[in-house]
Amino acid sequence: MKEKGFSSRLGFVLAAAGSAVGLGNIWRFPYLAAKYGGGIFLLIYLILTVTFGFALMLTEIAIGRKTGKSPLAAYSVLDKRFGFLGVLASIVPIIIFPYYCVIGGWVLKYFITYIQGQAQAATGDTFFSGFIGQPVEPMMYAGVFLFVTAVIVMCGVQKGVENMSKILMPILVVLCVGIAIYVATLPGSAEGFVYYLKPDLSKFSFNAVLAAMGQLFYSMSLAMGIMITYGSYVSKKDNIEKSVRNIEIFDTGIAFLAGAIIVPAVYTFSNGDPNALSQGPGLMFVTLPKVFADMQFGSILGTVFFLLVIFAALTSSISLMEAIVSIIMEKFKIGRIKACVILFVIALIMAVPSSLGNGVWGHIKIMGFAFLDFFDFISNAVLMPIVALGTCLIIGWVVGTKKIEEEVEVSETFKSKKLYNVLIKYIAPVMILLILISSVLNALGIITL
Ligand code: PHE
């Protein structure tokens, strides 16, 4: 028996926005914006969101609602020969979910550290590397994060996923706006804002566009079966086009605010040294605690900030787990609770190498990557672009955009139909091909993005 879907359009929008808003928005977006020319990067990102991101997200949600299936079966319902795309789309969340929980565990550790009033400890240079290098503690945090995710997903689409998003997403917005306002009042932050917003054309290049595309793709949770799964829970009465627009505003808005927090804060702290912003993963876990320690009320701010990050990461991991659970339930014809328990155990085991790869298994490398980075590479740089490209090709050239248009028009007229057609058929496939080539070359160290 098919379970009930989302109870309302709002519930759906918040759940999908919960998936989209994640570590990518809070940690990666600000760093990319600072690196690639501030305002000009923001502008390009915005244009890509309302075109490329829009078309891909709308397609996935419409495929989900039309077929009513999990990502594994949805593609073969569209066209038998493309069933393999469903398999690829299903592998992506299975790869990402365990290591996402490992990172979620790191965030949890920071939150607990701040709650315990040990903000100072977190500023130590070896605090982060020392923690993630341990064999047991990070796994325990990952386990807790995974457990919380599993309990929520176990409660079902409406009672678990939707209700949790309805609680967490508004809080997340309030926290984000609150911290941004506080940062704006700090002495010296105005210059940081200028640095964030002022277009710096000298840092702008083709690489910046590629980086923006890659970021957008990940940030909107595309090509990992999630939007198909959530789409399959959307009522036929709901307006898909409008929902996608709402989700975009949410996702971009939070990313923009995160930048308005992190860029000025780090900029002021480092006395305007832009290198402080280009720390990669270290930015959130190493630099920010130092920035907080330097501020008045910094330990409170740090606590609130890491709570915000936990919420963002949790709603994303819920969406990953929900996508996989829908696949397991459909494929093996078992109930939700059983599927959740099985997946909990499997994900916990799969998380072990990603966690140990930062410490005792640090010497084991796959294609030169530690486990976590390898899983990240395979999913983000290889599988996701292939799934997205395949999706554009099957919709644009095999089954026809009409199928998607009809699905959108079940509820309302499709306002951007012409734009959508051109995007899915011509522009998006070319852009995705560029992402695929560049991200593989980047990961192999042949070019640097
Ligand atoms: N969209 C999320 C972000 O911006 C990333 C994500 C990855 C979400 C995997 C769900 C699953 O961080």
Coordinates of C-alpha atoms and ligand atoms in Angstrom, one line a residue:
M1 CA 0.0 0.0 0.0
K2 CA 1.3 3.4 -0.9
E3 CA 1.8 5.7 2.1
K4 CA 0.3 9.1 2.3
G5 CA 2.4 12.0 0.9
F6 CA 2.9 15.5 2.1
S7 CA -0.2 17.0 3.7
S8 CA 0.3 20.4 2.0
R9 CA 2.3 22.4 -0.5
L10 CA 4.0 24.2 2.4
G11 CA 5.0 20.9 3.9
F12 CA 6.5 19.8 0.7
V13 CA 8.4 23.1 0.1
L14 CA 9.8 23.1 3.6
A15 CA 10.9 19.5 3.3
A16 CA 12.6 20.0 -0.1
A17 CA 14.2 23.2 1.1
G18 CA 15.4 21.3 4.2
S19 CA 17.1 18.9 1.8
A20 CA 18.6 21.7 -0.3
V21 CA 19.8 23.8 2.6
G22 CA 22.8 21.9 4.0
L23 CA 26.5 22.0 4.6
G24 CA 26.9 23.2 1.1
N25 CA 25.1 26.5 1.8
I26 CA 26.7 27.3 5.1
W27 CA 30.2 26.2 4.6
R28 CA 31.0 25.9 0.9
F29 CA 29.0 28.8 -0.7
P30 CA 30.5 31.6 1.4
Y31 CA 34.0 30.3 0.6
L32 CA 33.3 30.1 -3.1
A33 CA 31.8 33.6 -3.2
A34 CA 34.8 35.0 -1.5
K35 CA 37.2 33.2 -3.8
Y36 CA 35.5 34.0 -7.1
G37 CA 34.9 37.7 -7.0
G38 CA 32.1 38.4 -4.5
G39 CA 29.2 40.2 -6.2
I40 CA 29.9 38.8 -9.7
F41 CA 29.9 35.3 -8.4
L42 CA 26.6 36.0 -6.6
L43 CA 25.1 37.3 -9.7
I44 CA 26.1 34.4 -11.9
Y45 CA 24.9 32.0 -9.2
L46 CA 21.6 33.7 -9.1
I47 CA 21.2 33.5 -12.9
L48 CA 22.1 29.9 -12.9
T49 CA 19.6 29.1 -10.1
V50 CA 16.6 30.6 -11.9
T51 CA 17.5 28.9 -15.2
F52 CA 19.6 25.7 -15.0
G53 CA 18.7 24.8 -11.4
F54 CA 15.0 25.6 -12.0
A55 CA 14.8 23.3 -15.0
L56 CA 16.5 20.4 -13.4
M57 CA 14.6 20.5 -10.1
L58 CA 11.3 20.9 -11.8
T59 CA 12.0 17.9 -14.0
E60 CA 12.9 15.7 -11.1
I61 CA 9.9 16.7 -9.0
A62 CA 7.6 16.2 -12.1
I63 CA 9.1 12.7 -12.8
G64 CA 8.4 11.8 -9.2
R65 CA 4.9 13.0 -9.2
K66 CA 4.1 11.5 -12.6
T67 CA 5.4 8.0 -11.9
G68 CA 4.7 7.9 -8.2
K69 CA 7.7 5.7 -7.9
S70 CA 11.0 5.7 -6.1
P71 CA 14.0 6.9 -8.2
L72 CA 15.0 3.3 -8.8
A73 CA 11.8 2.5 -10.7
A74 CA 10.8 5.9 -12.0
Y75 CA 13.2 6.0 -14.9
S76 CA 12.1 2.6 -16.2
V77 CA 8.5 3.7 -16.0
L78 CA 9.4 6.6 -18.3
D79 CA 11.3 4.4 -20.7
K80 CA 12.4 0.8 -20.1
R81 CA 15.8 1.3 -21.7
F82 CA 16.7 4.0 -19.2
G83 CA 16.2 1.8 -16.1
F84 CA 20.0 2.0 -15.5
L85 CA 19.7 5.7 -14.8
G86 CA 17.4 4.8 -11.9
V87 CA 20.0 2.4 -10.6
L88 CA 22.7 5.1 -10.8
A89 CA 20.4 7.7 -9.2
S90 CA 19.8 5.3 -6.4
I91 CA 23.4 4.5 -5.8
V92 CA 24.2 8.2 -5.2
P93 CA 22.3 8.7 -1.9
I94 CA 23.5 5.3 -0.7
I95 CA 27.1 6.4 -1.2
I96 CA 26.5 9.9 0.3
F97 CA 24.3 9.1 3.3
P98 CA 27.0 7.3 5.5
Y99 CA 29.7 9.9 5.1
Y100 CA 27.2 12.8 5.4
C101 CA 26.4 11.4 8.8
V102 CA 30.1 11.3 9.7
I103 CA 30.3 15.0 8.9
G104 CA 27.0 15.6 10.8
G105 CA 28.7 13.9 13.7
W106 CA 31.6 16.4 13.6
V107 CA 29.1 19.3 13.7
L108 CA 27.4 17.6 16.7
K109 CA 30.7 17.4 18.5
Y110 CA 31.3 21.1 18.0
F111 CA 27.9 21.9 19.2
I112 CA 28.4 19.8 22.4
T113 CA 31.8 21.3 22.9
Y114 CA 30.2 24.8 22.8
I115 CA 27.3 23.8 25.0
Q116 CA 29.8 22.6 27.6
G117 CA 31.4 26.0 27.7
Q118 CA 34.6 24.8 26.1
A119 CA 34.6 27.3 23.2
Q120 CA 38.3 27.9 24.0
A121 CA 39.3 24.3 23.5
A122 CA 37.8 24.4 20.0
T123 CA 40.2 27.1 19.0
G124 CA 43.3 24.8 19.4
D125 CA 45.1 24.1 16.1
T126 CA 44.9 20.4 16.6
F127 CA 41.4 20.2 18.0
F128 CA 39.8 19.3 14.7
S129 CA 42.4 17.0 13.3
G130 CA 42.9 15.4 16.7
F131 CA 39.1 14.7 17.0
I132 CA 38.5 13.3 13.5
G133 CA 41.6 11.2 13.8
Q134 CA 40.3 9.2 16.7
P135 CA 39.0 5.7 16.1
V136 CA 35.9 5.7 18.4
E137 CA 34.6 9.1 19.3
P138 CA 33.8 10.4 15.9
M139 CA 32.0 7.2 15.1
M140 CA 29.9 7.6 18.2
Y141 CA 28.8 11.1 17.1
A142 CA 28.1 9.8 13.6
G143 CA 26.0 7.0 15.2
V144 CA 24.0 9.5 17.2
F145 CA 23.4 11.7 14.2
L146 CA 22.4 8.7 12.1
F147 CA 20.1 7.4 14.9
V148 CA 18.2 10.7 15.2
T149 CA 17.8 10.8 11.4
A150 CA 16.5 7.2 11.4
V151 CA 14.0 7.9 14.2
I152 CA 12.5 10.8 12.2
V153 CA 12.3 8.9 8.9
M154 CA 10.8 6.0 10.7
C155 CA 7.9 8.2 11.8
G156 CA 6.9 8.5 8.1
V157 CA 6.5 11.2 5.4
Q158 CA 4.0 13.4 7.2
K159 CA 4.7 12.8 10.8
G160 CA 8.5 12.5 10.4
V161 CA 9.9 14.3 7.4
E162 CA 7.3 16.9 6.9
N163 CA 6.6 17.8 10.6
M164 CA 10.3 18.0 11.4
S165 CA 10.9 20.3 8.5
K166 CA 8.0 22.5 9.6
I167 CA 9.7 22.9 12.9
L168 CA 13.4 23.1 12.0
M169 CA 13.3 25.2 8.9
P170 CA 11.6 28.3 10.4
I171 CA 14.0 28.1 13.4
L172 CA 16.9 27.8 10.9
V173 CA 15.8 31.0 9.2
V174 CA 15.4 32.9 12.4
L175 CA 18.9 31.8 13.7
C176 CA 20.5 32.6 10.4
V177 CA 19.0 36.1 10.2
G178 CA 19.7 36.7 13.9
I179 CA 23.4 35.8 13.6
A180 CA 23.7 37.9 10.3
I181 CA 22.3 40.9 12.1
Y182 CA 24.7 40.4 15.0
V183 CA 27.7 40.1 12.7
A184 CA 26.6 43.3 10.9
T185 CA 26.8 45.2 14.1
L186 CA 30.4 44.2 14.8
P187 CA 33.1 46.9 14.3
G188 CA 34.8 46.5 11.0
S189 CA 32.3 44.2 9.5
A190 CA 31.2 46.8 6.9
E191 CA 34.5 46.3 5.0
G192 CA 33.8 42.6 5.1
F193 CA 30.4 43.1 3.5
V194 CA 31.9 45.2 0.8
Y195 CA 34.4 42.5 0.2
Y196 CA 31.5 40.0 -0.1
L197 CA 29.3 42.0 -2.3
K198 CA 31.5 44.1 -4.5
P199 CA 32.1 42.5 -7.8
D200 CA 35.8 41.8 -8.3
L201 CA 36.2 41.1 -12.0
S202 CA 39.9 40.2 -11.6
K203 CA 38.9 37.0 -9.7
F204 CA 36.2 36.1 -12.2
S205 CA 36.9 33.5 -14.8
F206 CA 35.4 30.5 -16.6
N207 CA 36.4 28.5 -13.5
A208 CA 34.1 30.7 -11.4
V209 CA 31.2 29.8 -13.6
L210 CA 32.0 26.1 -13.4
A211 CA 32.4 26.3 -9.6
A212 CA 29.0 28.1 -9.4
M213 CA 27.4 25.4 -11.5
G214 CA 28.8 22.6 -9.5
Q215 CA 27.8 24.3 -6.3
L216 CA 24.3 24.9 -7.4
F217 CA 23.9 21.3 -8.5
Y218 CA 24.9 20.0 -5.1
S219 CA 23.1 22.7 -3.2
M220 CA 19.8 22.0 -4.8
S221 CA 20.1 18.3 -4.0
L222 CA 19.8 17.4 -7.7
A223 CA 20.6 14.0 -9.3
M224 CA 20.5 12.0 -6.2
G225 CA 17.0 10.7 -6.4
I226 CA 15.8 13.0 -3.5
M227 CA 13.6 15.3 -5.6
I228 CA 12.1 12.4 -7.4
T229 CA 11.2 10.7 -4.1
Y230 CA 9.8 13.9 -2.6
G231 CA 8.0 14.6 -5.9
S232 CA 6.3 11.3 -5.6
Y233 CA 4.7 12.5 -2.4
V234 CA 3.3 15.7 -3.9
S235 CA -0.4 16.1 -4.4
K236 CA -1.7 16.5 -7.9
K237 CA -3.4 19.7 -6.8
D238 CA -0.1 21.4 -5.9
N239 CA 1.6 23.8 -8.2
I240 CA 5.1 22.4 -9.0
E241 CA 6.5 25.5 -10.8
K242 CA 5.7 27.8 -7.9
S243 CA 7.1 25.3 -5.4
V244 CA 10.4 25.1 -7.2
R245 CA 10.6 28.9 -7.2
N246 CA 9.9 28.9 -3.4
I247 CA 12.6 26.2 -2.8
E248 CA 15.1 28.2 -4.9
I249 CA 14.5 31.3 -2.8
F250 CA 15.0 29.4 0.4
D251 CA 18.2 27.7 -0.8
T252 CA 19.8 30.8 -2.3
G253 CA 18.6 33.0 0.6
I254 CA 20.2 30.9 3.2
A255 CA 23.4 30.5 1.2
F256 CA 23.5 34.3 0.8
L257 CA 23.0 34.9 4.5
A258 CA 25.6 32.3 5.5
G259 CA 28.0 34.3 3.3
A260 CA 26.9 37.5 5.0
I261 CA 27.8 35.9 8.3
I262 CA 31.0 34.1 7.5
V263 CA 32.7 36.4 5.0
P264 CA 32.6 39.6 7.1
A265 CA 33.3 37.7 10.4
V266 CA 36.4 36.0 9.0
Y267 CA 37.5 39.0 7.0
T268 CA 37.4 41.3 10.1
F269 CA 39.1 38.6 12.3
S270 CA 42.0 38.2 9.8
N271 CA 42.4 41.9 9.2
G272 CA 41.3 41.6 5.7
D273 CA 43.5 38.6 4.7
P274 CA 41.5 36.9 1.9
N275 CA 43.5 33.7 2.4
A276 CA 41.7 33.1 5.7
L277 CA 38.6 32.5 3.7
S278 CA 40.0 29.9 1.4
Q279 CA 40.6 27.2 4.0
G280 CA 38.3 24.5 2.5
P281 CA 36.9 22.3 5.2
G282 CA 39.1 24.0 7.8
L283 CA 37.1 27.2 7.4
M284 CA 34.1 26.0 9.5
F285 CA 35.9 23.7 11.9
V286 CA 39.2 25.5 12.4
T287 CA 38.9 29.2 11.5
L288 CA 35.4 29.9 12.7
P289 CA 35.9 28.8 16.3
K290 CA 38.9 31.2 16.4
V291 CA 36.7 34.0 15.0
F292 CA 34.0 33.3 17.6
A293 CA 36.6 33.3 20.4
D294 CA 37.6 36.7 19.4
M295 CA 34.1 38.2 19.6
Q296 CA 32.1 39.4 22.4
F297 CA 29.4 36.8 23.2
G298 CA 31.4 34.5 20.9
S299 CA 30.7 31.3 22.8
I300 CA 27.0 31.9 22.7
L301 CA 27.3 32.8 19.0
G302 CA 29.3 29.6 18.4
T303 CA 26.6 27.5 20.1
V304 CA 23.8 29.0 18.1
F305 CA 25.9 28.8 14.9
F306 CA 26.6 25.1 15.3
L307 CA 23.0 24.4 16.2
L308 CA 22.0 26.1 12.9
V309 CA 24.4 23.8 11.1
I310 CA 23.1 20.7 12.8
F311 CA 19.6 21.6 11.7
A312 CA 20.7 22.2 8.2
A313 CA 22.6 18.9 8.1
L314 CA 19.8 17.0 9.7
T315 CA 17.1 18.0 7.3
S316 CA 19.5 17.0 4.5
S317 CA 20.3 13.7 5.9
I318 CA 16.6 13.0 6.5
S319 CA 16.1 13.5 2.8
L320 CA 18.9 11.2 1.9
M321 CA 17.6 8.5 4.1
E322 CA 14.0 9.0 2.9
A323 CA 15.1 8.5 -0.7
I324 CA 16.9 5.2 0.2
V325 CA 14.1 4.0 2.4
S326 CA 11.5 4.6 -0.4
I327 CA 13.7 2.5 -2.7
I328 CA 14.1 -0.3 -0.2
M329 CA 10.4 -0.4 0.7
E330 CA 9.4 -0.5 -3.0
K331 CA 12.1 -3.0 -4.1
F332 CA 11.8 -5.5 -1.3
K333 CA 8.2 -4.9 -0.5
I334 CA 8.8 -4.4 3.2
G335 CA 7.4 -1.8 5.7
R336 CA 9.0 1.5 6.7
I337 CA 10.2 0.5 10.1
K338 CA 11.9 -2.6 8.9
A339 CA 13.5 -0.6 6.0
C340 CA 14.8 2.0 8.4
V341 CA 16.3 -0.5 10.8
I342 CA 18.1 -2.3 8.0
L343 CA 19.4 0.9 6.5
F344 CA 20.5 2.2 9.9
V345 CA 22.7 -0.8 10.4
I346 CA 24.1 -0.8 6.8
A347 CA 24.8 3.0 6.9
L348 CA 26.5 2.6 10.3
I349 CA 28.8 0.0 8.9
M350 CA 29.5 2.0 5.7
A351 CA 30.3 5.1 7.8
V352 CA 33.2 3.3 9.5
P353 CA 35.8 3.6 6.7
S354 CA 34.9 7.3 6.1
S355 CA 35.4 8.0 9.8
L356 CA 38.6 5.9 10.2
G357 CA 40.1 7.2 7.0
N358 CA 40.9 10.4 8.9
G359 CA 43.0 8.5 11.4
V360 CA 44.0 4.9 11.8
W361 CA 43.1 4.0 8.2
G362 CA 44.6 7.2 6.9
H363 CA 47.2 5.3 5.0
I364 CA 44.6 3.5 2.9
K365 CA 43.9 5.5 -0.3
I366 CA 41.6 4.8 -3.2
M367 CA 42.8 6.5 -6.4
G368 CA 44.8 8.8 -4.1
F369 CA 41.7 9.7 -2.0
A370 CA 40.9 9.0 1.7
F371 CA 37.7 7.0 2.0
L372 CA 35.4 10.0 2.7
D373 CA 36.9 12.1 -0.2
F374 CA 36.7 9.1 -2.5
F375 CA 32.9 8.7 -1.8
D376 CA 32.5 12.4 -2.2
F377 CA 34.4 12.3 -5.5
I378 CA 32.5 9.4 -7.0
S379 CA 29.1 10.7 -6.1
N380 CA 29.5 14.5 -6.7
A381 CA 32.0 14.6 -9.6
V382 CA 31.1 11.4 -11.5
L383 CA 27.7 9.9 -10.8
M384 CA 25.6 13.0 -10.2
P385 CA 26.5 14.7 -13.5
I386 CA 25.9 11.4 -15.3
V387 CA 22.5 11.0 -13.8
A388 CA 21.6 14.7 -14.5
L389 CA 22.9 14.5 -18.1
G390 CA 20.9 11.2 -18.6
T391 CA 17.8 12.9 -17.2
C392 CA 18.0 15.8 -19.6
L393 CA 18.6 13.5 -22.5
I394 CA 15.7 11.2 -21.7
I395 CA 13.3 14.0 -21.1
G396 CA 14.5 16.3 -23.9
W397 CA 15.1 13.8 -26.6
V398 CA 13.5 10.4 -25.8
V399 CA 10.2 10.7 -24.0
G400 CA 9.8 14.4 -24.8
T401 CA 9.4 17.5 -22.6
K402 CA 5.6 17.2 -23.2
K403 CA 5.4 14.6 -20.5
I404 CA 6.9 16.9 -17.9
E405 CA 4.8 19.9 -19.2
E406 CA 1.6 17.9 -18.9
E407 CA 2.5 16.9 -15.4
V408 CA 3.1 20.5 -14.4
E409 CA -0.1 21.6 -16.1
V410 CA -2.2 19.1 -14.2
S411 CA -2.5 21.8 -11.6
E412 CA -1.7 25.1 -13.2
T413 CA -0.4 26.7 -16.4
F414 CA 3.3 26.3 -16.9
K415 CA 4.6 29.9 -17.1
S416 CA 8.2 29.3 -18.0
K417 CA 7.4 26.5 -20.5
K418 CA 9.4 27.9 -23.4
L419 CA 12.4 28.6 -21.3
Y420 CA 12.2 25.2 -19.7
N421 CA 12.2 23.5 -23.1
V422 CA 15.3 25.2 -24.3
L423 CA 17.1 24.6 -21.1
I424 CA 16.4 20.9 -20.8
K425 CA 17.1 20.1 -24.4
Y426 CA 20.1 22.2 -25.2
I427 CA 21.6 24.4 -22.5
A428 CA 21.5 22.1 -19.4
P429 CA 23.1 19.1 -21.1
V430 CA 26.0 21.2 -22.3
M431 CA 26.5 22.7 -18.9
I432 CA 26.4 19.4 -17.2
L433 CA 28.9 17.9 -19.5
L434 CA 31.2 20.8 -18.6
I435 CA 30.7 20.1 -14.9
L436 CA 31.4 16.5 -15.4
I437 CA 34.7 17.1 -17.3
S438 CA 35.9 19.9 -15.1
S439 CA 35.1 18.2 -11.8
V440 CA 36.8 15.0 -12.8
L441 CA 39.9 17.0 -14.0
N442 CA 39.7 19.0 -10.8
A443 CA 39.6 16.0 -8.6
L444 CA 42.4 14.4 -10.4
G445 CA 44.5 17.5 -9.8
I446 CA 44.8 18.3 -13.5
I447 CA 43.0 21.7 -13.1
T448 CA 42.2 23.6 -9.9
L449 CA 38.7 25.0 -9.4
Ligands
PHE1 N1 21.9 20.2 -0.7 C1 22.8 19.9 0.4 C2 23.7 21.0 0.7 O1 23.7 22.1 0.2 C3 23.6 18.7 0.2 C4 23.0 17.5 0.3 C5 23.7 16.4 0.0 C6 21.7 17.3 0.7 C7 23.3 15.2 0.1 C8 21.2 16.1 0.7 C9 22.0 15.1 0.4 O2 24.5 20.9 1.6

